[in-house]
Short mmCIF file of C-alpha atoms and ligand atoms in Angstrom, two decimals:
data_model
loop_
_atom_site.label_atom_id
_atom_site.label_comp_id
_atom_site.label_asym_id
_atom_site.label_seq_id
_atom_site.Cartn_x
_atom_site.Cartn_y
_atom_site.Cartn_z
CA GLN A 1 57.54 -11.61 -106.13
CA LEU A 2 60.31 -9.27 -104.70
CA ARG A 3 59.03 -6.09 -103.70
CA ALA A 4 62.32 -5.44 -101.46
CA ILE A 5 65.63 -6.05 -100.39
CA ILE A 6 66.95 -6.02 -96.97
CA PHE A 7 70.70 -5.60 -96.54
CA ASP A 8 73.21 -6.05 -93.90
CA VAL A 9 75.63 -3.70 -93.02
CA ASP A 10 78.95 -4.79 -91.53
CA GLY A 11 80.67 -7.22 -93.45
CA THR A 12 77.84 -7.54 -96.09
CA LEU A 13 77.89 -3.75 -97.69
CA ALA A 14 81.46 -3.43 -96.66
CA GLU A 15 84.25 -5.23 -94.73
CA THR A 16 83.93 -3.00 -91.81
CA GLU A 17 85.16 -4.75 -88.72
CA ARG A 18 88.97 -5.72 -89.72
CA VAL A 19 90.07 -2.32 -90.14
CA GLY A 20 86.88 -0.34 -89.15
CA HIS A 21 85.54 -1.61 -85.81
CA ARG A 22 88.01 -3.59 -84.31
CA VAL A 23 90.84 -1.14 -84.93
CA ALA A 24 88.96 1.70 -83.82
CA PHE A 25 88.29 -0.60 -80.66
CA ASN A 26 91.32 -1.30 -80.00
CA GLN A 27 92.71 2.48 -80.06
CA ALA A 28 89.80 3.90 -77.96
CA PHE A 29 91.03 0.80 -75.48
CA ALA A 30 94.50 2.31 -75.92
CA GLU A 31 93.60 5.93 -75.36
CA ARG A 32 91.38 5.23 -71.81
CA GLN A 33 94.97 2.64 -70.97
CA LEU A 34 93.08 -0.03 -70.09
CA GLY A 35 96.36 -2.13 -71.81
CA TRP A 36 93.09 -4.75 -73.54
CA HIS A 37 94.32 -5.64 -77.66
CA TRP A 38 91.91 -7.43 -79.38
CA SER A 39 93.58 -9.54 -82.57
CA GLU A 40 92.42 -10.45 -85.46
CA ASP A 41 91.74 -14.05 -83.98
CA HIS A 42 90.11 -12.97 -80.59
CA TYR A 43 87.79 -10.52 -82.46
CA ALA A 44 86.42 -12.83 -85.12
CA GLN A 45 85.09 -14.73 -81.39
CA LEU A 46 84.01 -12.00 -80.49
CA LEU A 47 82.13 -11.41 -83.79
CA HIS A 48 79.71 -14.21 -82.63
CA ILE A 49 78.27 -11.02 -79.97
CA GLY A 50 76.31 -8.75 -81.46
CA GLY A 51 76.84 -4.69 -81.32
CA GLY A 52 79.81 -3.09 -80.19
CA LYS A 53 78.61 -2.37 -76.75
CA GLU A 54 77.46 -5.87 -75.95
CA ARG A 55 80.82 -7.17 -77.23
CA ILE A 56 82.84 -5.28 -75.32
CA ARG A 57 80.42 -6.10 -71.82
CA HIS A 58 80.65 -9.68 -72.74
CA PHE A 59 84.48 -9.50 -73.02
CA ILE A 60 84.50 -7.35 -69.39
CA ALA A 61 82.07 -10.32 -67.98
CA GLN A 62 84.54 -13.30 -69.44
CA GLY A 63 87.15 -12.11 -66.74
CA ALA A 64 90.06 -11.98 -68.51
CA ALA A 65 90.02 -8.16 -69.15
CA PRO A 66 91.58 -5.96 -66.24
CA LEU A 67 89.77 -3.44 -65.33
CA PRO A 68 91.70 -0.11 -64.07
CA GLN A 69 90.81 1.06 -60.51
CA ASP A 70 88.88 4.23 -61.27
CA TRP A 71 86.53 2.12 -63.91
CA GLN A 72 83.02 3.40 -63.25
CA GLY A 73 81.00 0.37 -65.27
CA GLU A 74 78.16 0.90 -67.60
CA PRO A 75 78.87 4.90 -67.83
CA ASP A 76 82.47 4.45 -68.68
CA LEU A 77 81.76 1.46 -71.33
CA LEU A 78 79.25 3.79 -72.86
CA ARG A 79 81.90 6.73 -73.26
CA LEU A 80 84.37 4.06 -74.65
CA HIS A 81 81.89 2.93 -77.50
CA GLN A 82 80.81 6.21 -78.27
CA ARG A 83 83.93 7.23 -79.20
CA LYS A 84 85.28 3.61 -80.76
CA ASN A 85 82.03 5.11 -83.28
CA GLN A 86 83.83 8.40 -83.51
CA ILE A 87 87.18 6.70 -84.55
CA TYR A 88 85.59 4.25 -86.66
CA GLN A 89 83.77 7.63 -88.55
CA GLU A 90 87.10 9.27 -88.74
CA ARG A 91 88.54 6.01 -90.73
CA LEU A 92 85.19 5.82 -92.86
CA ASP A 93 86.24 9.32 -93.67
CA GLN A 94 89.68 8.62 -94.69
CA GLY A 95 88.70 5.76 -97.13
CA GLN A 96 89.91 2.91 -95.30
CA ILE A 97 86.54 1.00 -96.12
CA GLN A 98 85.14 0.09 -99.43
CA LEU A 99 81.84 -1.13 -100.61
CA ARG A 100 81.86 -4.73 -101.40
CA PRO A 101 81.52 -6.09 -105.21
CA GLY A 102 77.86 -5.78 -106.81
CA VAL A 103 76.43 -4.21 -103.81
CA LEU A 104 76.28 -0.75 -105.61
CA ARG A 105 75.05 -2.59 -108.90
CA LEU A 106 72.24 -4.41 -106.79
CA MET A 107 71.35 -1.27 -105.22
CA GLN A 108 70.83 0.34 -108.37
CA ALA A 109 69.11 -2.28 -110.55
CA ALA A 110 67.12 -2.91 -107.87
CA ARG A 111 65.43 1.04 -107.36
CA SER A 112 65.45 1.19 -111.50
CA LYS A 113 63.02 -2.18 -111.30
CA GLY A 114 60.58 -0.78 -107.93
CA VAL A 115 62.41 -2.75 -105.55
CA GLN A 116 62.49 -1.33 -102.40
CA LEU A 117 65.89 -1.19 -100.57
CA ALA A 118 65.90 -1.95 -96.82
CA ILE A 119 68.70 -2.02 -93.60
CA ALA A 120 68.44 -4.21 -91.04
CA THR A 121 71.56 -3.94 -88.89
CA THR A 122 73.07 -4.70 -85.01
CA SER A 123 75.79 -1.67 -85.65
CA SER A 124 75.06 1.78 -84.26
CA PRO A 125 72.39 4.13 -86.52
CA SER A 126 75.45 6.95 -86.89
CA ASN A 127 77.27 4.06 -88.19
CA ALA A 128 75.05 2.50 -90.88
CA ILE A 129 74.18 6.53 -92.05
CA ALA A 130 77.89 7.34 -92.19
CA LEU A 131 78.64 4.34 -94.17
CA ILE A 132 75.84 4.53 -97.12
CA GLN A 133 76.50 8.38 -97.03
CA LYS A 134 80.62 8.29 -97.34
CA LEU A 135 80.59 5.10 -99.93
CA ILE A 136 77.13 5.40 -101.58
CA GLY A 137 76.84 9.08 -101.84
CA PRO A 138 75.44 12.31 -99.29
CA GLU A 139 71.64 11.42 -100.68
CA ALA A 140 72.01 7.53 -100.51
CA PRO A 141 69.71 7.24 -96.93
CA SER A 142 66.62 8.31 -98.87
CA TRP A 143 67.30 5.20 -101.13
CA PHE A 144 66.03 3.27 -97.81
CA THR A 145 62.58 2.87 -96.99
CA VAL A 146 63.56 1.52 -93.65
CA ILE A 147 67.27 2.10 -92.19
CA ALA A 148 66.66 -0.24 -88.58
CA ALA A 149 69.88 -0.31 -86.89
CA GLY A 150 71.41 -0.38 -83.11
CA ASP A 151 69.33 -0.35 -80.73
CA MET A 152 65.63 0.45 -82.25
CA VAL A 153 64.86 -3.25 -80.49
CA PRO A 154 65.65 -4.29 -77.53
CA HIS A 155 67.43 -7.83 -78.65
CA LYS A 156 70.40 -7.84 -81.40
CA LYS A 157 71.34 -10.93 -83.84
CA PRO A 158 71.02 -13.65 -83.68
CA ALA A 159 67.25 -12.84 -81.98
CA PRO A 160 64.98 -11.79 -84.65
CA ASP A 161 63.88 -8.51 -83.52
CA ILE A 162 65.28 -6.15 -86.32
CA TYR A 163 64.08 -8.26 -89.18
CA GLN A 164 60.87 -8.27 -87.58
CA PHE A 165 61.08 -4.67 -87.23
CA THR A 166 62.09 -4.41 -90.54
CA LEU A 167 59.27 -5.92 -92.02
CA GLU A 168 56.75 -4.79 -90.14
CA ALA A 169 58.16 -0.91 -91.45
CA LEU A 170 58.02 -2.34 -94.82
CA ASP A 171 54.56 -3.97 -94.71
CA LEU A 172 55.46 -6.99 -96.43
CA LEU A 173 55.12 -10.34 -96.35
CA PRO A 174 58.60 -12.87 -95.88
CA GLN A 175 58.61 -14.29 -99.02
CA GLU A 176 58.19 -10.98 -101.08
CA CYS A 177 61.64 -10.07 -99.72
CA VAL A 178 65.45 -11.18 -99.46
CA VAL A 179 67.84 -10.56 -97.33
CA ILE A 180 71.76 -10.33 -97.67
CA GLU A 181 74.18 -11.18 -95.08
CA ASP A 182 77.35 -12.15 -93.89
CA SER A 183 77.44 -13.99 -90.66
CA GLU A 184 75.51 -16.86 -88.83
CA PRO A 185 74.36 -14.55 -86.17
CA GLY A 186 72.73 -12.24 -89.17
CA VAL A 187 71.10 -15.63 -91.15
CA ARG A 188 69.62 -16.81 -88.08
CA ALA A 189 67.91 -14.05 -87.40
CA ALA A 190 66.74 -13.10 -90.35
CA ARG A 191 65.67 -16.92 -91.10
CA ALA A 192 63.78 -16.92 -87.67
CA CYS A 193 61.23 -14.87 -89.70
CA HIS A 194 61.37 -16.37 -92.48
CA LEU A 195 62.66 -14.73 -94.77
CA PRO A 196 65.35 -15.85 -98.03
CA VAL A 197 68.73 -15.31 -97.35
CA ILE A 198 71.28 -14.67 -99.76
CA ALA A 199 75.20 -15.08 -97.28
CA THR A 200 77.74 -13.49 -98.52
CA LEU A 201 81.07 -14.63 -97.21
CA HIS A 202 84.51 -12.65 -96.59
CA ASP A 203 87.49 -14.13 -94.31
CA TYR A 204 85.63 -13.51 -90.81
CA THR A 205 82.88 -15.18 -91.01
CA ARG A 206 83.95 -18.30 -93.87
CA GLY A 207 84.23 -20.98 -91.28
CA GLN A 208 81.09 -20.23 -89.62
CA ASP A 209 77.59 -22.57 -89.91
CA PHE A 210 75.49 -21.57 -92.85
CA SER A 211 73.46 -24.31 -93.28
CA GLN A 212 70.12 -22.19 -92.66
CA ALA A 213 71.21 -19.52 -95.59
CA ASN A 214 69.26 -20.35 -99.04
CA TRP A 215 72.13 -19.17 -100.81
CA VAL A 216 75.77 -18.84 -99.95
CA VAL A 217 77.94 -16.60 -102.66
CA THR A 218 81.06 -15.56 -102.71
CA HIS A 219 80.14 -11.76 -102.89
CA LEU A 220 77.36 -10.04 -104.84
CA GLY A 221 79.58 -10.54 -108.09
CA GLU A 222 80.27 -7.77 -110.91
CA ALA A 223 80.60 -8.67 -114.92
CA ASP A 224 84.40 -8.22 -114.62
CA ASN A 225 84.90 -10.38 -110.98
CA PRO A 226 81.73 -12.97 -110.76
CA CYS A 227 80.66 -14.92 -107.79
CA THR A 228 81.09 -17.99 -106.77
CA VAL A 229 77.56 -20.05 -105.76
CA LEU A 230 78.63 -22.12 -102.60
CA GLN A 231 75.33 -23.28 -101.59
CA GLY A 232 71.84 -23.19 -103.07
CA ALA A 233 70.75 -23.60 -106.77
CA PRO A 234 71.18 -19.76 -108.66
CA GLN A 235 67.62 -19.01 -109.81
CA THR A 236 66.64 -18.82 -113.41
C1 XBP B 1 77.67 -5.85 -86.91
C2 XBP B 1 78.04 -5.57 -85.43
C3 XBP B 1 78.27 -4.87 -84.66
C4 XBP B 1 80.00 -3.65 -85.42
C5 XBP B 1 79.62 -2.27 -83.88
O1 XBP B 1 76.57 -6.92 -86.87
O2 XBP B 1 77.69 -6.72 -84.79
O3 XBP B 1 78.45 -4.38 -82.93
O4 XBP B 1 80.59 -4.47 -85.11
O5 XBP B 1 78.49 -2.01 -84.24
P1 XBP B 1 75.81 -6.87 -87.96
P2 XBP B 1 78.33 -1.14 -82.90
O6 XBP B 1 76.67 -6.89 -89.76
O7 XBP B 1 75.23 -8.54 -87.89
O8 XBP B 1 74.79 -6.09 -87.79
O9 XBP B 1 79.62 -0.75 -82.39
O10 XBP B 1 77.71 0.51 -83.62
O11 XBP B 1 77.41 -1.53 -82.55
MG1 MG B 2 77.10 -8.78 -90.87
#
């Protein structure tokens, strides 16, 4: 019996990366006069690294990023990331980001049937909460039994930590839940915990390997915008 739906946030609830996080990273880089710019193609590759701080660290470690003379390492990186999140949340407030089809419908249907909702995201808790408050409503955080996010666990997706944490907090078995994800690292993280996964595709993750997902769909679908099932049999 289905007892909980666990949602990823970025790419799953909304397409936050292209017009949200990526633009915010670039603006924070420009403000700090770093001369760095993440194009859409480059960012698609960087998305394999979960977490904003980890993504910047990886970019620097690749050696292609010129560092200014006064760069202080980790404290500077943390300031840069904090500023990125501020810009991201301003963009959210300005209405630059919308929910994907079917997300709200599925949440409302689950709630009406007593199925719990949870969030398991690599993104910072403040970003996840700002997104659901802005796009669903100020009371929306109370819809979720668990909001597991960011640094609450030591290792980010594709490590299974955030899904393990969410399962323990829900106190449910994997087969009593279903996960909605949009990326290969996210699918791998959930499958490592034996959770069933529905992957909803979008342009940024379309080329990734979703062979581990139980179902792959174009999106969650609305009455006037039905989804297409690309992998796995729809359950009757
Ligand atoms: C999302 C991410 C995040 C966001 C930025 O992954 O990887 O890093 O890009 O978030 P998922 P922060 O959808 O699998 O959770 O900068 O707040 O870390
Ligand atoms: Mg995602």
